Coordinates of C-alpha atoms in Angstrom, one line a residue:
M1 CA 0.0 0.0 0.0
K2 CA 1.3 3.4 -1.0
S3 CA 2.0 6.0 1.6
S4 CA 0.1 9.4 1.7
Q5 CA 3.2 11.2 0.3
E6 CA 3.5 8.7 -2.6
L7 CA -0.2 9.1 -3.4
V8 CA 0.1 12.9 -3.4
A9 CA 3.2 12.8 -5.6
E10 CA 1.5 10.5 -8.0
Y11 CA -1.7 12.5 -8.1
Q12 CA 0.3 15.7 -8.8
G13 CA 2.2 14.0 -11.6
L14 CA -1.0 12.6 -13.2
K15 CA -2.6 16.1 -13.1
C16 CA 0.4 17.6 -14.9
D17 CA 0.4 14.9 -17.6
I18 CA -3.3 15.3 -18.2
E19 CA -3.1 19.0 -18.4
E20 CA -0.3 18.9 -20.9
A21 CA -2.1 16.3 -23.1
V22 CA -5.4 18.3 -23.0
R23 CA -3.6 21.5 -24.0
K24 CA -1.8 19.8 -26.9
G25 CA -5.0 18.1 -28.0
T26 CA -7.0 21.3 -27.9
Q27 CA -4.4 23.2 -29.9
F28 CA -4.6 20.4 -32.5
I29 CA -8.4 20.9 -32.9
F30 CA -8.1 24.7 -33.0
N31 CA -5.5 24.5 -35.7
C32 CA -7.8 22.6 -38.0
M33 CA -11.1 24.4 -37.1
D34 CA -12.6 26.8 -39.5
Q35 CA -15.3 29.2 -38.4
G36 CA -16.5 27.0 -35.5
R37 CA -16.4 23.8 -37.7
V38 CA -14.3 20.8 -36.9
P39 CA -13.3 18.4 -39.8
S40 CA -15.3 15.2 -39.9
Y41 CA -12.4 12.7 -40.0
N42 CA -9.0 14.1 -39.9
Q43 CA -7.1 17.4 -40.0
H44 CA -6.5 17.2 -43.8
T45 CA -10.1 16.9 -44.9
K46 CA -12.2 19.9 -45.8
Q47 CA -15.4 18.1 -44.9
Y48 CA -16.8 19.5 -41.7
G49 CA -19.2 17.6 -39.6
L50 CA -21.8 18.2 -36.9
W51 CA -20.7 15.3 -34.7
P52 CA -17.0 16.3 -34.0
T53 CA -18.0 20.0 -33.8
A54 CA -20.6 19.2 -31.1
E55 CA -18.2 17.1 -29.2
M56 CA -15.7 19.9 -29.2
A57 CA -18.3 22.2 -27.8
E58 CA -19.1 19.7 -25.1
F59 CA -15.4 19.5 -24.2
L60 CA -15.0 23.3 -24.0
L61 CA -18.2 23.7 -22.0
S62 CA -17.3 21.0 -19.4
N63 CA -13.5 21.2 -19.0
Q64 CA -11.9 23.0 -16.0
I65 CA -8.4 23.1 -17.4
L66 CA -8.5 25.7 -20.3
P67 CA -8.9 29.4 -19.6
K68 CA -12.3 31.1 -20.0
T69 CA -10.9 32.9 -23.1
C70 CA -12.1 29.9 -25.1
S71 CA -15.6 31.3 -24.9
N72 CA -15.3 32.8 -28.4
Q73 CA -14.6 29.4 -29.9
I74 CA -17.6 28.0 -28.0
D75 CA -19.9 30.7 -29.4
S76 CA -18.7 30.1 -32.9
I77 CA -19.3 26.4 -32.6
I78 CA -22.9 27.0 -31.2
D79 CA -23.5 29.4 -34.1
F80 CA -22.5 26.8 -36.6
L81 CA -24.8 24.2 -35.0
L82 CA -27.7 26.7 -34.9
S83 CA -27.2 27.5 -38.6
K84 CA -27.6 23.9 -39.6
F85 CA -30.9 23.4 -37.6
K86 CA -34.0 23.0 -39.7
S87 CA -37.5 23.9 -38.3
F88 CA -40.5 22.0 -39.6
P89 CA -44.1 23.3 -40.0
D90 CA -45.4 21.0 -37.2
G91 CA -43.4 22.8 -34.7
S92 CA -40.5 20.3 -34.5
G93 CA -37.0 20.5 -35.9
A94 CA -33.9 18.5 -36.5
W95 CA -30.4 18.3 -37.9
L96 CA -29.3 16.4 -41.0
A97 CA -27.1 13.3 -40.5
T98 CA -24.3 15.1 -42.3
V99 CA -23.4 18.4 -43.9
N100 CA -20.8 16.9 -46.3
G101 CA -23.0 16.7 -49.4
T102 CA -24.0 13.1 -49.2
T103 CA -27.6 11.9 -49.4
E104 CA -29.3 13.7 -46.6
Y105 CA -31.8 12.5 -44.0
Y106 CA -32.8 14.1 -40.8
S107 CA -31.3 12.1 -38.0
A108 CA -32.6 11.5 -34.5
Q109 CA -29.1 10.4 -33.6
I110 CA -27.4 13.6 -34.6
T111 CA -30.3 15.7 -33.3
G112 CA -30.2 14.0 -30.0
Y113 CA -26.5 14.9 -29.4
C114 CA -26.7 18.4 -30.8
T115 CA -29.7 19.1 -28.5
Y116 CA -27.7 17.7 -25.5
V117 CA -24.8 20.1 -26.3
L118 CA -27.2 23.1 -26.6
K119 CA -28.5 22.3 -23.1
L120 CA -25.0 22.3 -21.7
Y121 CA -24.5 25.8 -23.3
Y122 CA -27.8 27.2 -22.2
N123 CA -27.6 29.5 -19.2
E124 CA -29.3 32.6 -17.7
F125 CA -26.3 34.8 -18.5
L126 CA -26.9 34.6 -22.3
A127 CA -28.3 37.6 -24.1
D128 CA -32.1 37.4 -24.1
E129 CA -32.4 36.9 -27.9
R130 CA -29.7 34.2 -28.0
R131 CA -31.2 32.4 -24.9
N132 CA -34.7 32.5 -26.4
R133 CA -33.4 31.2 -29.7
I134 CA -31.6 28.3 -28.1
R135 CA -34.6 27.5 -25.9
E136 CA -36.8 27.4 -29.0
V137 CA -34.4 25.0 -30.9
I138 CA -34.2 22.7 -27.9
N139 CA -38.0 22.5 -27.6
Q140 CA -38.4 21.8 -31.3
A141 CA -35.7 19.1 -31.3
E142 CA -37.3 17.4 -28.3
K143 CA -40.6 17.3 -30.2
F144 CA -38.9 15.8 -33.1
I145 CA -37.2 13.1 -31.0
I146 CA -40.4 12.1 -29.2
S147 CA -42.2 11.9 -32.6
K148 CA -39.6 9.5 -33.9
Q149 CA -39.6 7.1 -30.9
Q150 CA -41.1 3.7 -31.6
E151 CA -43.8 2.2 -29.4
T152 CA -41.3 0.0 -27.5
G153 CA -39.0 2.9 -26.7
F154 CA -36.2 2.7 -29.3
W155 CA -35.3 5.0 -32.2
T156 CA -34.4 3.9 -35.7
P157 CA -33.8 5.8 -39.0
D158 CA -36.8 6.2 -41.3
S159 CA -36.5 3.8 -44.2
P160 CA -36.8 5.5 -47.6
I161 CA -38.1 2.3 -49.2
G162 CA -40.8 1.6 -46.7
E163 CA -38.9 -1.2 -44.9
K164 CA -40.7 -2.7 -42.0
I165 CA -39.2 -1.7 -38.7
N166 CA -38.2 -4.4 -36.3
N167 CA -40.8 -4.2 -33.5
N168 CA -38.4 -4.2 -30.6
G169 CA -35.1 -2.7 -31.8
I170 CA -33.0 -5.3 -30.0
N171 CA -30.1 -5.1 -32.4
D172 CA -26.8 -3.2 -32.3
P173 CA -27.5 -0.5 -35.0
D174 CA -30.9 0.5 -33.5
F175 CA -29.3 0.6 -30.0
F176 CA -26.4 2.7 -31.2
Y177 CA -28.9 5.1 -32.9
S178 CA -31.2 5.1 -29.9
Y179 CA -28.3 5.8 -27.4
H180 CA -27.6 9.1 -29.1
A181 CA -31.2 10.0 -29.8
Y182 CA -32.0 9.6 -26.1
L183 CA -29.5 12.3 -25.2
A184 CA -32.0 14.9 -26.4
I185 CA -34.4 14.1 -23.6
K186 CA -31.9 13.1 -20.9
E187 CA -32.3 14.8 -17.6
L188 CA -29.6 17.4 -17.0
Q189 CA -28.9 19.4 -13.8
Q190 CA -27.6 22.2 -16.0
Y191 CA -30.9 22.6 -17.9
H192 CA -34.2 23.1 -16.2
R193 CA -37.4 22.5 -18.1
E194 CA -41.0 22.5 -17.3
K195 CA -42.7 19.2 -16.4
S196 CA -43.7 17.4 -19.6
R197 CA -45.9 14.3 -19.8
S198 CA -44.7 13.5 -23.3
I199 CA -41.0 13.6 -22.3
E200 CA -41.7 11.6 -19.1
N201 CA -43.4 8.9 -21.1
A202 CA -40.6 8.9 -23.7
L203 CA -38.0 8.5 -20.9
A204 CA -40.1 5.6 -19.3
Q205 CA -40.3 3.8 -22.7
A206 CA -36.6 4.4 -23.4
K207 CA -35.7 3.0 -19.9
L208 CA -37.6 -0.3 -20.7
Y209 CA -36.0 -0.5 -24.1
F210 CA -32.4 -0.1 -22.7
K211 CA -33.0 -2.5 -20.0
E212 CA -34.3 -5.1 -22.5
Y213 CA -31.3 -4.5 -24.8
A214 CA -28.9 -4.9 -21.8
N215 CA -30.5 -8.2 -20.7
Y216 CA -30.2 -9.4 -24.3
R217 CA -26.5 -8.6 -24.2
I218 CA -26.1 -10.3 -20.8
A219 CA -27.8 -13.5 -22.0
D220 CA -25.8 -13.6 -25.2
Y221 CA -22.6 -13.3 -23.2
K222 CA -23.5 -16.1 -21.0
S223 CA -24.8 -18.4 -23.7
R224 CA -21.6 -18.7 -25.8
E225 CA -17.8 -18.3 -25.9
L226 CA -16.8 -15.0 -27.5
T227 CA -13.7 -14.2 -29.4
D228 CA -11.4 -11.4 -28.2
T229 CA -12.7 -9.2 -31.0
E230 CA -16.3 -9.9 -30.0
K231 CA -15.5 -9.1 -26.4
C232 CA -14.1 -5.7 -27.4
E233 CA -17.2 -5.0 -29.4
L234 CA -19.4 -6.1 -26.5
L235 CA -17.5 -3.8 -24.1
S236 CA -18.5 -0.8 -26.1
Y237 CA -22.2 -1.7 -26.3
I238 CA -22.5 -2.7 -22.6
S239 CA -20.6 0.5 -21.7
K240 CA -23.2 2.6 -23.5
A241 CA -25.9 0.6 -21.8
L242 CA -24.4 1.2 -18.4
Q243 CA -24.2 4.9 -19.0
V244 CA -27.9 5.3 -20.0
L245 CA -29.2 2.9 -17.3
N246 CA -27.3 4.7 -14.6
D247 CA -29.0 7.9 -15.7
F248 CA -32.4 6.7 -14.5
K249 CA -31.6 6.1 -10.8
D250 CA -34.0 3.2 -10.6
D251 CA -33.6 0.5 -7.9
N252 CA -35.3 -2.0 -10.3
L253 CA -32.3 -1.6 -12.6
E254 CA -29.7 -2.4 -10.0
S255 CA -29.3 -6.1 -10.8
T256 CA -29.0 -5.4 -14.6
I257 CA -26.4 -2.6 -13.9
A258 CA -24.5 -5.0 -11.6
E259 CA -24.4 -7.7 -14.2
L260 CA -23.2 -5.3 -16.9
H261 CA -20.5 -3.9 -14.6
N262 CA -19.3 -7.4 -13.7
I263 CA -19.1 -8.4 -17.4
S264 CA -17.2 -5.2 -18.2
L265 CA -14.6 -5.9 -15.6
E266 CA -14.3 -9.6 -16.8
I267 CA -13.5 -8.5 -20.3
F268 CA -11.6 -5.3 -19.6
D269 CA -8.2 -7.0 -19.6
V270 CA -9.0 -8.6 -23.0
A271 CA -9.9 -5.2 -24.4
K272 CA -6.8 -3.7 -22.9
K273 CA -4.6 -6.4 -24.4
N274 CA -6.1 -5.8 -27.8
N275 CA -5.4 -2.1 -27.5
F276 CA -9.1 -1.3 -26.8
Y277 CA -10.0 -2.4 -30.2
C278 CA -12.8 -0.1 -31.7
S279 CA -15.5 -1.9 -33.7
D280 CA -17.6 -0.4 -36.5
L281 CA -21.3 -0.8 -37.5
T282 CA -23.6 0.2 -40.3
L283 CA -27.0 1.8 -40.0
N284 CA -28.6 -0.6 -42.4
R285 CA -32.0 1.2 -42.8
V286 CA -30.6 4.3 -44.3
P287 CA -29.9 4.6 -48.0
H288 CA -26.6 4.1 -49.7
G289 CA -24.7 7.3 -50.2
S290 CA -25.9 8.5 -46.8
Q291 CA -23.9 8.6 -43.6
R292 CA -24.2 4.9 -42.7
G293 CA -20.9 3.9 -41.1
F294 CA -20.0 4.7 -37.5
H295 CA -17.5 3.4 -35.0
N296 CA -17.6 2.4 -31.4
N297 CA -14.7 4.2 -29.6
T298 CA -14.1 1.6 -26.9
P299 CA -11.7 3.5 -24.5
Y300 CA -14.1 6.5 -24.6
D301 CA -17.1 4.3 -24.0
V302 CA -15.7 2.3 -21.2
Y303 CA -14.3 5.3 -19.3
F304 CA -17.7 7.0 -19.0
A305 CA -19.4 3.7 -18.2
L306 CA -17.1 2.7 -15.4
R307 CA -16.9 6.3 -14.1
E308 CA -20.5 5.9 -12.9
E309 CA -19.7 2.8 -10.8
K310 CA -17.1 4.6 -8.6
I311 CA -15.6 1.3 -7.7
S312 CA -13.5 0.8 -10.8
A313 CA -10.9 3.5 -10.3
Q314 CA -8.0 1.3 -11.3
N315 CA -9.6 0.5 -14.6
L316 CA -10.3 4.2 -15.2
L317 CA -6.7 4.9 -14.5
E318 CA -5.6 2.4 -17.1
V319 CA -7.9 4.0 -19.7
V320 CA -6.4 7.4 -18.9
N321 CA -2.9 6.0 -19.2
W322 CA -3.9 4.6 -22.6
Y323 CA -4.8 8.0 -23.8
L324 CA -1.6 9.5 -22.3
N325 CA 0.5 6.9 -24.0
H326 CA -1.2 7.1 -27.4
Q327 CA -1.2 10.8 -28.1
T328 CA 0.9 11.8 -31.1
D329 CA 3.5 14.4 -31.3
I330 CA 1.0 16.8 -33.0
G331 CA -1.5 16.3 -30.1
C332 CA -4.1 14.1 -31.7
W333 CA -5.4 10.6 -31.1
Y334 CA -6.1 8.1 -33.8
L335 CA -8.8 5.5 -33.7
N336 CA -7.3 2.3 -32.2
G337 CA -4.2 4.4 -31.5
K338 CA -3.0 3.8 -35.1
N339 CA -2.6 6.6 -37.6
E340 CA -3.4 4.2 -40.5
D341 CA -7.1 4.4 -39.4
N342 CA -7.1 8.0 -40.6
N343 CA -9.5 9.2 -38.0
S344 CA -8.0 11.9 -35.8
T345 CA -10.4 14.8 -35.2
W346 CA -13.5 13.2 -33.6
T347 CA -11.3 10.7 -31.8
T348 CA -9.2 13.6 -30.4
T349 CA -12.4 15.4 -29.2
E350 CA -13.4 12.2 -27.4
G351 CA -9.9 11.9 -25.9
L352 CA -10.2 15.4 -24.7
L353 CA -13.6 14.6 -23.0
V354 CA -12.0 11.7 -21.2
L355 CA -8.9 13.5 -19.9
S356 CA -10.7 16.7 -19.0
D357 CA -13.2 14.7 -16.9
A358 CA -10.3 12.6 -15.4
Y359 CA -8.4 15.8 -14.5
Y360 CA -10.6 16.3 -11.5
M361 CA -12.8 13.3 -11.2
L362 CA -10.2 10.6 -11.5
S363 CA -7.1 12.2 -10.1
E364 CA -8.7 13.6 -7.1
E365 CA -11.4 11.1 -6.5
L366 CA -9.1 8.1 -7.1
Y367 CA -6.3 9.3 -4.9
L368 CA -8.5 10.8 -2.2
R369 CA -10.4 7.5 -2.1
E370 CA -7.1 5.7 -1.8
Q371 CA -6.1 8.1 1.0
Q372 CA -9.5 7.5 2.6
S373 CA -8.9 3.8 2.2
L374 CA -5.5 4.3 4.0
D375 CA -7.3 6.2 6.8
V376 CA -9.9 3.4 7.2
M377 CA -7.1 0.9 7.3
Q378 CA -5.3 2.9 9.9
K379 CA -8.5 3.2 12.0
E380 CA -9.1 -0.6 11.7
Y381 CA -5.5 -1.2 12.7
D382 CA -5.9 1.1 15.7
S383 CA -9.2 -0.6 16.6
Y384 CA -7.6 -4.0 16.3
R385 CA -4.6 -2.8 18.4
E386 CA -7.0 -1.4 21.0
K387 CA -8.9 -4.7 21.1
I388 CA -5.6 -6.6 21.5
E389 CA -4.6 -4.3 24.3
N390 CA -7.9 -4.7 26.0
E391 CA -7.7 -8.5 25.6
K392 CA -4.1 -8.4 27.0
T393 CA -5.2 -6.3 30.0
A394 CA -8.2 -8.7 30.6
L395 CA -5.8 -11.7 30.4
L396 CA -3.3 -10.1 32.7
G397 CA -6.1 -9.3 35.2
Q398 CA -7.4 -12.8 34.9
N399 CA -3.9 -14.2 35.4
E400 CA -3.5 -12.0 38.4
K401 CA -6.8 -13.3 39.7
Y402 CA -5.6 -16.9 39.2
E403 CA -2.3 -16.2 40.9
K404 CA -4.1 -14.8 43.9
T405 CA -6.5 -17.8 44.0
L406 CA -3.5 -20.2 43.7
D407 CA -1.6 -18.4 46.5
S408 CA -4.7 -18.6 48.6
H409 CA -5.0 -22.4 47.9
I410 CA -1.3 -22.9 48.6
K411 CA -1.7 -21.1 52.0
V412 CA -4.7 -23.2 52.9
I413 CA -2.8 -26.3 51.9
K414 CA 0.2 -25.2 54.0
K415 CA -2.0 -24.5 57.0
R416 CA -3.7 -27.8 56.6
N417 CA -0.4 -29.6 56.4
K418 CA 0.8 -27.8 59.5
I419 CA -2.3 -28.7 61.4
L420 CA -2.0 -32.3 60.2
L421 CA 1.7 -32.3 61.1
G422 CA 0.9 -30.8 64.5
V423 CA -1.8 -33.3 65.2
S424 CA 0.4 -36.2 64.1
V425 CA 3.3 -34.9 66.3
G426 CA 0.8 -34.4 69.2
A427 CA -0.7 -37.9 68.7
S428 CA 2.8 -39.4 68.6
I429 CA 3.9 -37.5 71.8
L430 CA 0.6 -38.5 73.5
I431 CA 1.1 -42.2 72.6
S432 CA 4.7 -42.0 73.7
I433 CA 3.6 -40.5 77.1
V434 CA 0.9 -43.1 77.5
C435 CA 3.4 -45.8 76.7
F436 CA 5.9 -44.4 79.1
I437 CA 3.4 -44.3 81.9
I438 CA 2.4 -48.0 81.1
F439 CA 6.2 -48.7 81.1
L440 CA 6.6 -47.3 84.6
N441 CA 3.6 -49.3 85.9
V442 CA 4.9 -52.5 84.2
V443 CA 8.3 -52.0 85.8
N444 CA 6.7 -52.2 89.2
L445 CA 5.1 -55.6 88.3
E446 CA 6.7 -58.9 88.3
M447 CA 7.0 -60.6 84.9
D448 CA 9.2 -62.6 82.8
P449 CA 12.7 -61.0 82.5
M450 CA 12.7 -61.4 78.6
L451 CA 9.3 -59.9 78.2
N452 CA 10.3 -57.2 80.6
T453 CA 13.4 -56.4 78.5
F454 CA 11.3 -56.3 75.3
I455 CA 8.8 -53.9 76.8
V456 CA 11.6 -51.7 78.2
V457 CA 13.2 -51.5 74.7
V458 CA 9.9 -50.7 73.0
L459 CA 8.9 -48.0 75.5
L460 CA 12.4 -46.5 75.4
G461 CA 12.1 -46.2 71.6
L462 CA 8.8 -44.5 72.0
G463 CA 10.2 -42.2 74.6
V464 CA 13.2 -41.3 72.3
N465 CA 10.7 -40.7 69.5
A466 CA 8.7 -38.4 71.6
I467 CA 11.7 -36.4 72.6
F468 CA 12.8 -36.3 68.9
Q469 CA 9.4 -35.1 67.8
C470 CA 9.4 -32.4 70.4
G471 CA 12.8 -31.3 69.3
L472 CA 11.7 -31.1 65.6
F473 CA 8.7 -29.1 66.6
I474 CA 10.8 -26.6 68.7
W475 CA 13.4 -26.4 65.8
G476 CA 10.6 -25.6 63.3
L477 CA 9.3 -22.7 65.5
V478 CA 12.8 -21.4 66.0
K479 CA 13.5 -21.6 62.2
K480 CA 10.3 -19.7 61.4
K481 CA 11.1 -16.9 63.8
V482 CA 14.7 -16.6 62.4
K483 CA 13.2 -16.4 58.8
E484 CA 10.9 -13.6 59.9
L485 CA 13.8 -11.7 61.4
D486 CA 15.8 -12.1 58.2
D487 CA 12.9 -10.8 56.2
M488 CA 12.6 -7.8 58.5
L489 CA 16.3 -7.1 58.1
K490 CA 16.1 -7.3 54.2
D491 CA 13.1 -4.9 54.1
F492 CA 15.0 -2.6 56.3
D493 CA 18.1 -2.7 54.1
G494 CA 16.0 -2.3 51.0
N495 CA 14.3 0.8 52.3
N496 CA 17.7 2.3 53.3
S497 CA 19.1 1.7 49.8
E498 CA 16.1 3.3 48.1
Q499 CA 16.6 6.4 50.3

């Protein structure tokens, strides 16, 4: 376990590394931006997209590293997003899937994410005209999103050829599309809206759909053996599912969330070993020539999924280190960490979102949590030590009690032995005296000389024994008194030496 000083030093070093990487990445995006637009794929293309532009706005609005002077870039990005919004006669509105000249269709996926970013931008300090305009766009976009939601809670692109829609949407393209469309109606602390029955119903339907999709993914994982590539793909999808299910704060979702989290931890090392492989997918209901292909950005997805669990700090740190180790010299990140993938702009904006979030959340929360863990361990140690000390004191007290009881028993036994010894000596003396008196009486009687001699010898022996026993008794008393005098002299000498 690291010491507090080591944790603080590591925390400070991590903050410096993240700050440097964020500044380099931001400068890379600024260098290739044009009038609030971010190139769709890499710094060399002149195609500008809504998605990377909106992600850059989210980063600039949420980060706490860059100075507030970036507000000009934020305003220019928001102006670009507003300029591409289309209002419809029914009072709704949406964004096209792309602005790059391909076959166009109005996308709930792009609309969902752009609406989410506008909510992050919206605040009471905006000028009245701008604030009212943004509020109007948000309301129109929400209306569009609600109108495109299917009965079972998912979103899917409108088919231009009248293709029948799968009635439950439990497939990866529809889930990917629904995940981003949902962002338009997601509850945000930064954005207050009036109570809306239609939005509440849409959220309730979406919750049921996301739960059903998550259970489908869990069952599929348990039913068969997946390849490493399939596990990496799965990690992205269950990471998205974790994010949306955590938004609802519903106790009925806890078991599903726990299962998703356990699976993500089980396959995390596989994804890490495979460089957080990023899978792709195709929205198969949109026409050819449209924006059909998308990618799952695995390190980005898994970071924001595990972030919500607050018990996967070490895994989060490994994702952060992946980003720190895969930034190029010019400050960008490529998809899969390899420049041959030719995706560097939107992947960089997502890298910035991860590191800017980690700058405070991970570095402080991780290390403070570890510090708290150390404090808890220290308290547990102190408690254990106190418990041992109390047990030791109790045992010493019990031992002292046993010693006193033993001393008491020994004294009783000694006294009992002395009494028995005294009784036996007294009885021996008494018998000797009685025998001596009998001897004197027998001497005065006439009897056989041999018998007389025998009696005399026996009685003399008894008499000698009586005298010997009396001597021993007197000697014991003298010895006891002498010992008491010696003890008194030792106590006296000891007191004098102490003085």
